[in-house]
PDB file of C-alpha atoms in Angstrom:
ATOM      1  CA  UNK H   1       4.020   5.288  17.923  1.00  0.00           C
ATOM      2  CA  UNK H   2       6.106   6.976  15.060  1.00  0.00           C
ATOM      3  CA  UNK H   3       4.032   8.020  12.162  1.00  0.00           C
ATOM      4  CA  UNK H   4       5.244   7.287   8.398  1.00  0.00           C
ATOM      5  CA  UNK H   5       7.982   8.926   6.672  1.00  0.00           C
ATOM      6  CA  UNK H   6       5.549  11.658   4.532  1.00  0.00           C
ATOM      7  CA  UNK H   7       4.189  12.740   8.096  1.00  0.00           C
ATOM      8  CA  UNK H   8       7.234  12.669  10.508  1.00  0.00           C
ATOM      9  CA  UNK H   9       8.012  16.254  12.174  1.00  0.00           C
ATOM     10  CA  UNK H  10       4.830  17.797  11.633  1.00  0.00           C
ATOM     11  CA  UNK H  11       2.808  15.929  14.396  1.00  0.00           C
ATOM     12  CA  UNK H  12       5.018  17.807  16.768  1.00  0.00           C
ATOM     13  CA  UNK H  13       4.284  21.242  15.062  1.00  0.00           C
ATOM     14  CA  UNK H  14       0.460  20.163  14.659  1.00  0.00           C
ATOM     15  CA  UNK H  15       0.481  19.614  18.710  1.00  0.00           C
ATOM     16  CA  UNK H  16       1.133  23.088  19.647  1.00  0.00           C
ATOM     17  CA  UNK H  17      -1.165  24.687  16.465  1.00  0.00           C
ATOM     18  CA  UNK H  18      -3.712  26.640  17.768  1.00  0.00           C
ATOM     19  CA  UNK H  19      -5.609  27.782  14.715  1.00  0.00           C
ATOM     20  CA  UNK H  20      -9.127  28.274  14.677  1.00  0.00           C
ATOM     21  CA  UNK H  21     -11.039  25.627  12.856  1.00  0.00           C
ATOM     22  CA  UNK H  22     -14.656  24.846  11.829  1.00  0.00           C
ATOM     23  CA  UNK H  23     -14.584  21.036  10.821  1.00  0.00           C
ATOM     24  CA  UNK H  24     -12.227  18.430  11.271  1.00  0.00           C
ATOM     25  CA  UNK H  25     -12.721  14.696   9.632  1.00  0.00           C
ATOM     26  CA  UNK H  26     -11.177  11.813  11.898  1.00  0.00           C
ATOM     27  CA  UNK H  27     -10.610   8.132  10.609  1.00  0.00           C
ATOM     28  CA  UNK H  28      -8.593   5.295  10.950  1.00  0.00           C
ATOM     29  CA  UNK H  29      -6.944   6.100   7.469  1.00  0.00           C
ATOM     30  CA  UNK H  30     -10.045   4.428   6.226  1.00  0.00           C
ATOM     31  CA  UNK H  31     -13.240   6.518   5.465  1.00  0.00           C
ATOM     32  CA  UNK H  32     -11.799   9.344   5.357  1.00  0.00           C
ATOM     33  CA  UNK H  33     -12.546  10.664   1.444  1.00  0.00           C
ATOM     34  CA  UNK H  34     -16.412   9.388   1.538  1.00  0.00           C
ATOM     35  CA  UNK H  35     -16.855  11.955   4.768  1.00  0.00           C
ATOM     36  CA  UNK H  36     -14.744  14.505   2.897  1.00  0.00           C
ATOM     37  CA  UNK H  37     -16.977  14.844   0.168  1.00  0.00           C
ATOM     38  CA  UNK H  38     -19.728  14.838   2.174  1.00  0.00           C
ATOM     39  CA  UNK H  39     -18.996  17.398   4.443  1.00  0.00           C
ATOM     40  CA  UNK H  40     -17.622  20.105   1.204  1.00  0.00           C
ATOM     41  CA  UNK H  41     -20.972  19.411  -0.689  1.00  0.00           C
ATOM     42  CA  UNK H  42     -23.425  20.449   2.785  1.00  0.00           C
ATOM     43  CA  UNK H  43     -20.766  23.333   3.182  1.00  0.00           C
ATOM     44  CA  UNK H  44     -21.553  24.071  -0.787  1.00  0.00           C
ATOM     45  CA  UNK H  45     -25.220  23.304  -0.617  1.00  0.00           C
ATOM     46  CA  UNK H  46     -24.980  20.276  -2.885  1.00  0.00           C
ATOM     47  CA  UNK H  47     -23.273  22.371  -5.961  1.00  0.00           C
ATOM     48  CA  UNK H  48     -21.067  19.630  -7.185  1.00  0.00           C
ATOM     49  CA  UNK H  49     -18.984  21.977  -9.437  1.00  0.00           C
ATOM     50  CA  UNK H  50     -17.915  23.851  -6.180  1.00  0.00           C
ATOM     51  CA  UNK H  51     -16.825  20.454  -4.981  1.00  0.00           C
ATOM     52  CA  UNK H  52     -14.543  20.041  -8.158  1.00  0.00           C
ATOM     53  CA  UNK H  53     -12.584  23.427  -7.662  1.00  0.00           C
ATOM     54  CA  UNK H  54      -9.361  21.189  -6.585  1.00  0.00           C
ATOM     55  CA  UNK H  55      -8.514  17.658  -5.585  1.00  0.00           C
ATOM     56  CA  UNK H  56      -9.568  16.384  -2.028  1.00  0.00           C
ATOM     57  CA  UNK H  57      -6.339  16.833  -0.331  1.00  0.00           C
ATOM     58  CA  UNK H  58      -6.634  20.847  -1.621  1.00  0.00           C
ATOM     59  CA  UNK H  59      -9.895  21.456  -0.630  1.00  0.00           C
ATOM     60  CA  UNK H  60      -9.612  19.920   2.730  1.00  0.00           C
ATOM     61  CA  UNK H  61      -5.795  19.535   3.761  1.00  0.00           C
ATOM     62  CA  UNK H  62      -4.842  16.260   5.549  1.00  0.00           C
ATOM     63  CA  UNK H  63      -2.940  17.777   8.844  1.00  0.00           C
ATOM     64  CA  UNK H  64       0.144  15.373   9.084  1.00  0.00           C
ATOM     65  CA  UNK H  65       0.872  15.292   5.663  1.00  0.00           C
ATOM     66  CA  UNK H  66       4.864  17.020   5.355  1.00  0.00           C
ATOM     67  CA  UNK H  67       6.253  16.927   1.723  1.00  0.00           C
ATOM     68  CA  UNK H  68       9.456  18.828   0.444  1.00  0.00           C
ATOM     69  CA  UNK H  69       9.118  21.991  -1.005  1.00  0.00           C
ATOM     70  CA  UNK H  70       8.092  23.261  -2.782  1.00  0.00           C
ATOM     71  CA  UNK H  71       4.714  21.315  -1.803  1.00  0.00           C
ATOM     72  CA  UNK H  72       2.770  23.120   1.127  1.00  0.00           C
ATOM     73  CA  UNK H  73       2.666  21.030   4.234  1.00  0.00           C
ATOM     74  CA  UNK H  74      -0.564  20.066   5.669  1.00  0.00           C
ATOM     75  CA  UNK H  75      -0.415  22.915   8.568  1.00  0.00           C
ATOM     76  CA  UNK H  76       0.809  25.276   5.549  1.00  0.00           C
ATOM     77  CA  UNK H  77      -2.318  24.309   3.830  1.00  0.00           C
ATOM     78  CA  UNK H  78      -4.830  24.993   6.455  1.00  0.00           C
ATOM     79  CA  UNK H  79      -3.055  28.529   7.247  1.00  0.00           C
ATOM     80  CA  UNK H  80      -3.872  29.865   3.727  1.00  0.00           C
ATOM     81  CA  UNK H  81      -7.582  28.339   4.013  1.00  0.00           C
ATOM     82  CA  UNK H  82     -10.301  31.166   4.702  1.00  0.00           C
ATOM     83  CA  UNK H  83     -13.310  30.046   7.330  1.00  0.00           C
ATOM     84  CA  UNK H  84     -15.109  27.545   6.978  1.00  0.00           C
ATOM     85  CA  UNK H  85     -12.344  25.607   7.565  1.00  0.00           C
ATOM     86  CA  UNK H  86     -12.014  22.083   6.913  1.00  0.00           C
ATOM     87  CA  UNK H  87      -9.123  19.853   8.116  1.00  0.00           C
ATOM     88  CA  UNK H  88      -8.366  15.842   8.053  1.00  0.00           C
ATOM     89  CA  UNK H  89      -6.185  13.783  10.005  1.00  0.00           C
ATOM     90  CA  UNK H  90      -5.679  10.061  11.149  1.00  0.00           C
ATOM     91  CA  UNK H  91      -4.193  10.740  14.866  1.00  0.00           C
ATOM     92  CA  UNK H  92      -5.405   9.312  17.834  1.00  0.00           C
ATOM     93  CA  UNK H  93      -6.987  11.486  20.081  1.00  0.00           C
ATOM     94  CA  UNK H  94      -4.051  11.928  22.954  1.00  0.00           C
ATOM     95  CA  UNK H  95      -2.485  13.589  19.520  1.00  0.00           C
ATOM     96  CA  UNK H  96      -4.974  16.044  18.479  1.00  0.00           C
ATOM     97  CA  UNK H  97      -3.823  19.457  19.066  1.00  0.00           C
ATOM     98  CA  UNK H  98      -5.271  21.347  22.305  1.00  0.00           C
ATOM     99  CA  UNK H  99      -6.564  23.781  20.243  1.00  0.00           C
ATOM    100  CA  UNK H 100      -8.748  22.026  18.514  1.00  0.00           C
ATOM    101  CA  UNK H 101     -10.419  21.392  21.508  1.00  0.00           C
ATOM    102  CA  UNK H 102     -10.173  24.854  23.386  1.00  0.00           C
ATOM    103  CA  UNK H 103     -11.479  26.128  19.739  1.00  0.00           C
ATOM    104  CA  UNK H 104     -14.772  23.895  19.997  1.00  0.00           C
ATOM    105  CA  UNK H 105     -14.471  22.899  16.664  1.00  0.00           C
ATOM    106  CA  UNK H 106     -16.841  20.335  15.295  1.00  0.00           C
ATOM    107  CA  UNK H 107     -15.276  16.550  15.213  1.00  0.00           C
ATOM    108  CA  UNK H 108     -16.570  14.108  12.854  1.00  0.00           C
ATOM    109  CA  UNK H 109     -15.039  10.762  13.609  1.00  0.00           C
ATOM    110  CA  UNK H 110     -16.530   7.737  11.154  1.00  0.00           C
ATOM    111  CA  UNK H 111     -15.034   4.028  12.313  1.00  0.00           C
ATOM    112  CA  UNK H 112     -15.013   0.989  10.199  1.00  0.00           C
ATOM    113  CA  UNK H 113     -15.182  -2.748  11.471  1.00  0.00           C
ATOM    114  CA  UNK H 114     -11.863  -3.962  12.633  1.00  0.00           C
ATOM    115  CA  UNK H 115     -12.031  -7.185   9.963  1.00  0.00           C
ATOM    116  CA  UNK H 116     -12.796  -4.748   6.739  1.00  0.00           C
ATOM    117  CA  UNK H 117     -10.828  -2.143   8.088  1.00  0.00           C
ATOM    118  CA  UNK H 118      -7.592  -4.060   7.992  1.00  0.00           C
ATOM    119  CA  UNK H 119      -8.567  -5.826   4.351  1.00  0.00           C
ATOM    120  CA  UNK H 120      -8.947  -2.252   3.212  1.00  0.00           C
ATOM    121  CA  UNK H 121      -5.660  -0.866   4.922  1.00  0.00           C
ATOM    122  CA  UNK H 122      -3.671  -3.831   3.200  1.00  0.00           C
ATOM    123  CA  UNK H 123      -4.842  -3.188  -0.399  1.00  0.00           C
ATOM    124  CA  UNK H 124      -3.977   0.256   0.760  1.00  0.00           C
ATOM    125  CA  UNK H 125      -0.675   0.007   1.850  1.00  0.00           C
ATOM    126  CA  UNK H 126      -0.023  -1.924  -1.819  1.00  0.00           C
ATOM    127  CA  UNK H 127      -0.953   0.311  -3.897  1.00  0.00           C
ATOM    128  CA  UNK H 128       0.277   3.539  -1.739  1.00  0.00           C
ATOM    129  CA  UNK H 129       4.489   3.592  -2.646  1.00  0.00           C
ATOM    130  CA  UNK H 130       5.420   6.035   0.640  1.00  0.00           C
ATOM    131  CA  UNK H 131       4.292   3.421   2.704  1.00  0.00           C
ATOM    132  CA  UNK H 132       6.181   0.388   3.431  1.00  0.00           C
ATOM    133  CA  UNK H 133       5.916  -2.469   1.679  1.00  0.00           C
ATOM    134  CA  UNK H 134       3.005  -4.606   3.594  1.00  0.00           C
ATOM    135  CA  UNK H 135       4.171  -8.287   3.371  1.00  0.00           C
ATOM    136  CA  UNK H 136       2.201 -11.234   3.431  1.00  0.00           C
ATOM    137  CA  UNK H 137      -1.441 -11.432   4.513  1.00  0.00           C
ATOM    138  CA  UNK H 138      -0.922 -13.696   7.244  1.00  0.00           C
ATOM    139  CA  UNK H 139       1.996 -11.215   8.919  1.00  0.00           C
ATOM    140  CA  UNK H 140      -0.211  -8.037   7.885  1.00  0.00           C
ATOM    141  CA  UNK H 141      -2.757  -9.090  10.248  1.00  0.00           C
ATOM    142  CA  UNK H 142      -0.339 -10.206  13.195  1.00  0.00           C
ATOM    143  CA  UNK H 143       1.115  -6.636  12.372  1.00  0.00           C
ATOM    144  CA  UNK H 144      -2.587  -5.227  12.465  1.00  0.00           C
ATOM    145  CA  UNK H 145      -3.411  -7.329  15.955  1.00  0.00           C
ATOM    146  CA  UNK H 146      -0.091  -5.238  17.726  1.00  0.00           C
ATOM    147  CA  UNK H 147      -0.431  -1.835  16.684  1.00  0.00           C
ATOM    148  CA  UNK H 148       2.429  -2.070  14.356  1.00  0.00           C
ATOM    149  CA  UNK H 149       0.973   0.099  11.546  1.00  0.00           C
ATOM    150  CA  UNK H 150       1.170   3.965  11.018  1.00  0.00           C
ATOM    151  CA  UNK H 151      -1.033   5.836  13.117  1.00  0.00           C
ATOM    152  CA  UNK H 152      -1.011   2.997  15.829  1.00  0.00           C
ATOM    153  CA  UNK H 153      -3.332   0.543  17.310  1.00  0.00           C
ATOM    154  CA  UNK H 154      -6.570   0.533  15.573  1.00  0.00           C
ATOM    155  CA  UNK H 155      -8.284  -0.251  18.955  1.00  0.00           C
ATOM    156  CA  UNK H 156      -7.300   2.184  20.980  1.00  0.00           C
ATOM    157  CA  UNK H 157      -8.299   4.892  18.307  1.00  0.00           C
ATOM    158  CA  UNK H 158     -11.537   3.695  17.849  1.00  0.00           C
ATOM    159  CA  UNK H 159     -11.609   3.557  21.671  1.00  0.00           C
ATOM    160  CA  UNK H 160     -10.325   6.753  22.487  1.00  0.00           C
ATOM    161  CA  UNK H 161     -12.762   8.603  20.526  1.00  0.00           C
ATOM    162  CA  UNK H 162     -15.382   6.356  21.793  1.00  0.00           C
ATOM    163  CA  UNK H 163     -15.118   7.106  25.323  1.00  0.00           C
ATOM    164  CA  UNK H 164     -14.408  11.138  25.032  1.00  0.00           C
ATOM    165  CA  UNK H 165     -17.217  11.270  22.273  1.00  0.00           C
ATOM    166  CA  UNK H 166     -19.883  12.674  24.335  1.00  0.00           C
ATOM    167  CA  UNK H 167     -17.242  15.227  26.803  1.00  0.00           C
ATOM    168  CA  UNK H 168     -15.903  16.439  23.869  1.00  0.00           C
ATOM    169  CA  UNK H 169     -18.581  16.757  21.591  1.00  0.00           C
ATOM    170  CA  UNK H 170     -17.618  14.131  18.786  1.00  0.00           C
ATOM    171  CA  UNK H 171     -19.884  12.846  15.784  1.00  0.00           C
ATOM    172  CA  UNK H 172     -19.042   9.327  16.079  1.00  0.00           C
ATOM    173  CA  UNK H 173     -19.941   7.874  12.997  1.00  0.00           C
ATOM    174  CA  UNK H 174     -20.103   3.825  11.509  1.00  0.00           C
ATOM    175  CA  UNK H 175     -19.123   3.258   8.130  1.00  0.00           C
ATOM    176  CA  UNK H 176     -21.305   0.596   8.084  1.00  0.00           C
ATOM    177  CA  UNK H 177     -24.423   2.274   9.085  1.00  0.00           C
ATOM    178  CA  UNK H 178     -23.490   5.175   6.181  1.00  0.00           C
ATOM    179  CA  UNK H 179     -23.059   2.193   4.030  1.00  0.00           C
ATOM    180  CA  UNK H 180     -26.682   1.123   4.963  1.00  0.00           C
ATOM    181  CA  UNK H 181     -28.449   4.648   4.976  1.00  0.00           C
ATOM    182  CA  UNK H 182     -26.577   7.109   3.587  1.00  0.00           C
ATOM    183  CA  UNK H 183     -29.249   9.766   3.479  1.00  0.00           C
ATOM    184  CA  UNK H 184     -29.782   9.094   7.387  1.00  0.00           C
ATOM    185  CA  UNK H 185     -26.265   9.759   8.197  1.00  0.00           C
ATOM    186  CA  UNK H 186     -25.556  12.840   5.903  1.00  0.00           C
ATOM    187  CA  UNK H 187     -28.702  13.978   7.414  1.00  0.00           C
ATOM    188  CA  UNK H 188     -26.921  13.304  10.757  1.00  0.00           C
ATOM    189  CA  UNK H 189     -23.797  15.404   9.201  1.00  0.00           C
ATOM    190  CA  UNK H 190     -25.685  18.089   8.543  1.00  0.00           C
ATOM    191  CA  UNK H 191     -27.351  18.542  11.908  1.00  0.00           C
ATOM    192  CA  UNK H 192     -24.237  18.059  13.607  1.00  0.00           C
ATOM    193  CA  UNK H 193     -22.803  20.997  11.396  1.00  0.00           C
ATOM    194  CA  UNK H 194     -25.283  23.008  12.302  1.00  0.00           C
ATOM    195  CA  UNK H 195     -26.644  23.535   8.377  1.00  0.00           C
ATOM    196  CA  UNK H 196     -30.098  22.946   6.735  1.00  0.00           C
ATOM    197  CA  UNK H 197     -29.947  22.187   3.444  1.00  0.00           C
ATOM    198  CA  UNK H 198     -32.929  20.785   1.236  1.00  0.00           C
ATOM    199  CA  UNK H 199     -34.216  17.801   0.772  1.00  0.00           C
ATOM    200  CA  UNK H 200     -33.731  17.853  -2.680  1.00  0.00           C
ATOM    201  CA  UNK H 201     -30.220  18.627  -1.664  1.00  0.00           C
ATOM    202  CA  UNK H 202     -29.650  15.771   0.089  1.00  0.00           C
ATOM    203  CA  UNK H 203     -30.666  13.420  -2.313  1.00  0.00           C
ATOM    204  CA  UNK H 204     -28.393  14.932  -4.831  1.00  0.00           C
ATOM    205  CA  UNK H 205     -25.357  14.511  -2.022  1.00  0.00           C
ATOM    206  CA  UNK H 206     -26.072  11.216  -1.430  1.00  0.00           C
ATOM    207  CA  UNK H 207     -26.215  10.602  -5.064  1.00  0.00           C
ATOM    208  CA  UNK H 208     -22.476  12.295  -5.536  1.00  0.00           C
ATOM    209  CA  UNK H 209     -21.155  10.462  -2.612  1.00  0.00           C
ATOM    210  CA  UNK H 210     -22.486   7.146  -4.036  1.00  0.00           C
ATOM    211  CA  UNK H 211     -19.396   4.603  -4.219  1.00  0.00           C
ATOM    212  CA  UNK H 212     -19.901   4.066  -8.274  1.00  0.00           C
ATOM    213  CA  UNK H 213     -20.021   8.268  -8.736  1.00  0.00           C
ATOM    214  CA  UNK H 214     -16.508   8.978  -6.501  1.00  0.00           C
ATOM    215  CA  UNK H 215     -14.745   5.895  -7.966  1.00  0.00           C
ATOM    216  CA  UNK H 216     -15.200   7.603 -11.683  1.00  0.00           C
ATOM    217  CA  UNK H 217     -14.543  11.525  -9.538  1.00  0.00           C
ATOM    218  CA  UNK H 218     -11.108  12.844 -10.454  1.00  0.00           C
ATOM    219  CA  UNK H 219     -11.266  15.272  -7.826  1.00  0.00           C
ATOM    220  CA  UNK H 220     -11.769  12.525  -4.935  1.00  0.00           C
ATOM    221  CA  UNK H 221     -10.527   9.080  -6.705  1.00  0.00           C
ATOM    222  CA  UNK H 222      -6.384  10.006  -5.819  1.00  0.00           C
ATOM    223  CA  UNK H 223      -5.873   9.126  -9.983  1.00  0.00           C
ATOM    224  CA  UNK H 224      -4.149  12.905  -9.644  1.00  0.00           C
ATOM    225  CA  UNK H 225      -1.397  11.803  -7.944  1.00  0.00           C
ATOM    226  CA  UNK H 226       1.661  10.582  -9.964  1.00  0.00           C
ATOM    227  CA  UNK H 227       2.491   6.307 -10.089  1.00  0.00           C
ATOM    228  CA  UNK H 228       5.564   6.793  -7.962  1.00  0.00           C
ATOM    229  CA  UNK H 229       3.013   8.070  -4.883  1.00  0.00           C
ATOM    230  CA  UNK H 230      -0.562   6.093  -5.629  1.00  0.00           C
ATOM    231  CA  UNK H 231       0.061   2.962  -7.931  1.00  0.00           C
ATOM    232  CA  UNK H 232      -3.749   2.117  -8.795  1.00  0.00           C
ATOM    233  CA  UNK H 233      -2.734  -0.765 -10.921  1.00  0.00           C
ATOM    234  CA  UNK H 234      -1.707  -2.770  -7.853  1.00  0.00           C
ATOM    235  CA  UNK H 235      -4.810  -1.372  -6.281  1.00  0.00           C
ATOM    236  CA  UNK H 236      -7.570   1.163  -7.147  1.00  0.00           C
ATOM    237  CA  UNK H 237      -7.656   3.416  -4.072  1.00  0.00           C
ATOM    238  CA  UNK H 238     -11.431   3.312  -4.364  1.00  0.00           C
ATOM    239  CA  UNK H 239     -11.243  -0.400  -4.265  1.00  0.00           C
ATOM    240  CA  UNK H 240     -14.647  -1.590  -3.440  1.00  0.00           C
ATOM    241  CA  UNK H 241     -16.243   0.346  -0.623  1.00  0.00           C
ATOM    242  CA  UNK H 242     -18.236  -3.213   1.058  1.00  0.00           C
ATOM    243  CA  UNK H 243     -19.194  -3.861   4.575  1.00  0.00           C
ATOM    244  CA  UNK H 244     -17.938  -7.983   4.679  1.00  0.00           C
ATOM    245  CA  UNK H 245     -15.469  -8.194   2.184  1.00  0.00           C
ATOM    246  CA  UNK H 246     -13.385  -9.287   4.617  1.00  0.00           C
ATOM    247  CA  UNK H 247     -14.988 -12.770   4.329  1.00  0.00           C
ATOM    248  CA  UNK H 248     -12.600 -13.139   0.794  1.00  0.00           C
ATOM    249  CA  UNK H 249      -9.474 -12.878   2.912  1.00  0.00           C
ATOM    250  CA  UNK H 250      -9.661 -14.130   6.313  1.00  0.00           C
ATOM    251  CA  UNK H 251      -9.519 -18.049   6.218  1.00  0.00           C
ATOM    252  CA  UNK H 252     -11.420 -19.734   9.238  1.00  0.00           C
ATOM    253  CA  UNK H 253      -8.627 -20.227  11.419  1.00  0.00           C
ATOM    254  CA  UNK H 254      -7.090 -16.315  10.424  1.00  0.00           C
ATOM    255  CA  UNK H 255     -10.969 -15.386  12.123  1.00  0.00           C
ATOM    256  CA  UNK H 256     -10.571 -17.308  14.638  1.00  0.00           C
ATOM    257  CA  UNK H 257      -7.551 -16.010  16.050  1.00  0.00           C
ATOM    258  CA  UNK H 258      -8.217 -12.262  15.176  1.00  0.00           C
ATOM    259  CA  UNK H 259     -12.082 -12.788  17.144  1.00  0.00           C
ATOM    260  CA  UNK H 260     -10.670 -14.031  20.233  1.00  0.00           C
ATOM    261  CA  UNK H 261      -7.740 -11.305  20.251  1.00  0.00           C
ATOM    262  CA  UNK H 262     -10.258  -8.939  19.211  1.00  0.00           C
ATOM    263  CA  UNK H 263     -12.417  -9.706  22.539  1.00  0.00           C
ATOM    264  CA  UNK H 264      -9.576  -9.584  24.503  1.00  0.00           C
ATOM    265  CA  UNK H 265      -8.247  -5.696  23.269  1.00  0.00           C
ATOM    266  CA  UNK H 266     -12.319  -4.447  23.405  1.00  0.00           C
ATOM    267  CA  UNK H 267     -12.777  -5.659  26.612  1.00  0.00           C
ATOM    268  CA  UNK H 268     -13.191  -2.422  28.461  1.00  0.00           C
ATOM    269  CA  UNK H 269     -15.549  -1.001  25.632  1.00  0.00           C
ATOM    270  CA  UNK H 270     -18.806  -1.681  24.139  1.00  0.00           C
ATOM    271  CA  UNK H 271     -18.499   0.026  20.850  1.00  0.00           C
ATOM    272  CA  UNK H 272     -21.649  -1.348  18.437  1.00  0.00           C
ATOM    273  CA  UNK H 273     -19.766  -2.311  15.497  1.00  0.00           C
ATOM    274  CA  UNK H 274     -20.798  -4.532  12.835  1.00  0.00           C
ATOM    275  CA  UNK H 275     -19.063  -6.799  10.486  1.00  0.00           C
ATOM    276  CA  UNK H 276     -22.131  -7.147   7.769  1.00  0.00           C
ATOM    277  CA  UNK H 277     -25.201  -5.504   7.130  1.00  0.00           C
TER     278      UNK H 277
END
């Protein structure tokens, strides 16, 4: 499926790239900032002025992402990066570039509940101004249900990682279980990246990664992009960070529907998600 006007042309380029990487942070567009920050502050042994050098998308350049110039394309980004190198991107696995792969590079994929993930991706898609404009609630979710968004069909990249996470070597992370033990999973992180770091350490990263500390972090909250891009008075883009918030939006009949269509498009998989903690 086409990806959104900011991104178009350089999936094609990022297919053939072949650039050896160390790290690379996979979401469904959602989740992807809290693993971010994690993942800098084990590389920088907790020091959070490291982690302020430069905004997210500088220290750890998203891979689609193709702006005019004179700003640097994602790819452009990562080529000027010195090792270790730390990439993001939202495509589905049949996307990710070979290389990637033939590189062994370390995969961190975190997935989110289907119910929260889509609340989350329509406050989202407000407040973000390069994406189209999402429409009613009701229609979002119908759009949601078909694959209609950017970056596809949420269940078949939650699946795809799912059932290539253990050939290809892939962290496979829950929000929700990060959400309920955050010093278990950056533990898990930090194993994965093959680091040690202290204990003291830890606790300080968890601490930074909190939701309250990155919604007031200038370096992580998006507030450094202009209005015209991020319009955080439609939306904060750290908005609330809960597992079940989509209980505010979904009426009965809206969960009804999306459960039974959800049953029928996991079929095939048995992927332990959770929709409350």
């Amino acid at each position: 499926k086409p990806l959104a006007p900011p991104f178009n042309g350089s999936n094609e380029k990022a297919c053939v790239f072949n650039g050896k990487m160390y790290f690379i942070i996979i979401c469904y567009v959602l989740g992807t900032t809290w693993t971010q920050e994690i993942v800098d502050l084990l590389l920088h042994n907790g020091d959070a002025k490291a982690c302020m050098r430069a905004p997210t998308v500088q220290r750890i350049p998203f891979l689609e992402i193709q702006a005019p110039p004179p700003i640097p394309s994602g790819l452009e980004l990562l080529g000027s990066m010195k090792p270790p190198r730390v990439i993001k991107t939202h495509l589905p696995i049949q996307l990710v570039p070979e290389g990637f792969w033939k590189n062994k590079c370390k995969v961190i994929y975190v997935a989110r509940n289907a119910k929260d993930n889509l609340v989350s991706y329509y406050h989202f898609d407000r407040m973000n101004l390069t994406q189209p404009e999402p429409g009613p609630w009701d229609e979002y979710i119908h759009k949601f249900m078909r694959g209609k968004l950017s970056w596809g069909s949420w269940y078949d990249h939650v699946k795809g990682y799912w059932q290539e996470r253990e050939k290809r070597n892939i962290l496979y992370l829950f929000f929700e279980d990060l959400k309920e033990d955050p010093r278990r999973e950056v533990e898990r992180i930090m194993r994965y990246m093959d680091l040690s770091v202290s204990d003291d350490v830890i606790d300080k990263i968890v601490q930074l990664t909190s939701f309250k500390v990155m919604k007031d972090n200038p370096m992580a909250n998006y507030t450094f992009l202009p209005k015209a891009v991020f319009d955080h008075s439609i939306s904060a883009f750290m908005r609330k960070g809960e597992v079940g918030d989509w209980t505010n939006h979904f009426t009965p009949a809206q969960s009804q529907m999306f459960d039974e269509d959800y049953a029928r498009q996991m079929a095939d998989v048995d992927i332990p998600f959770r929709t409350s903690i």
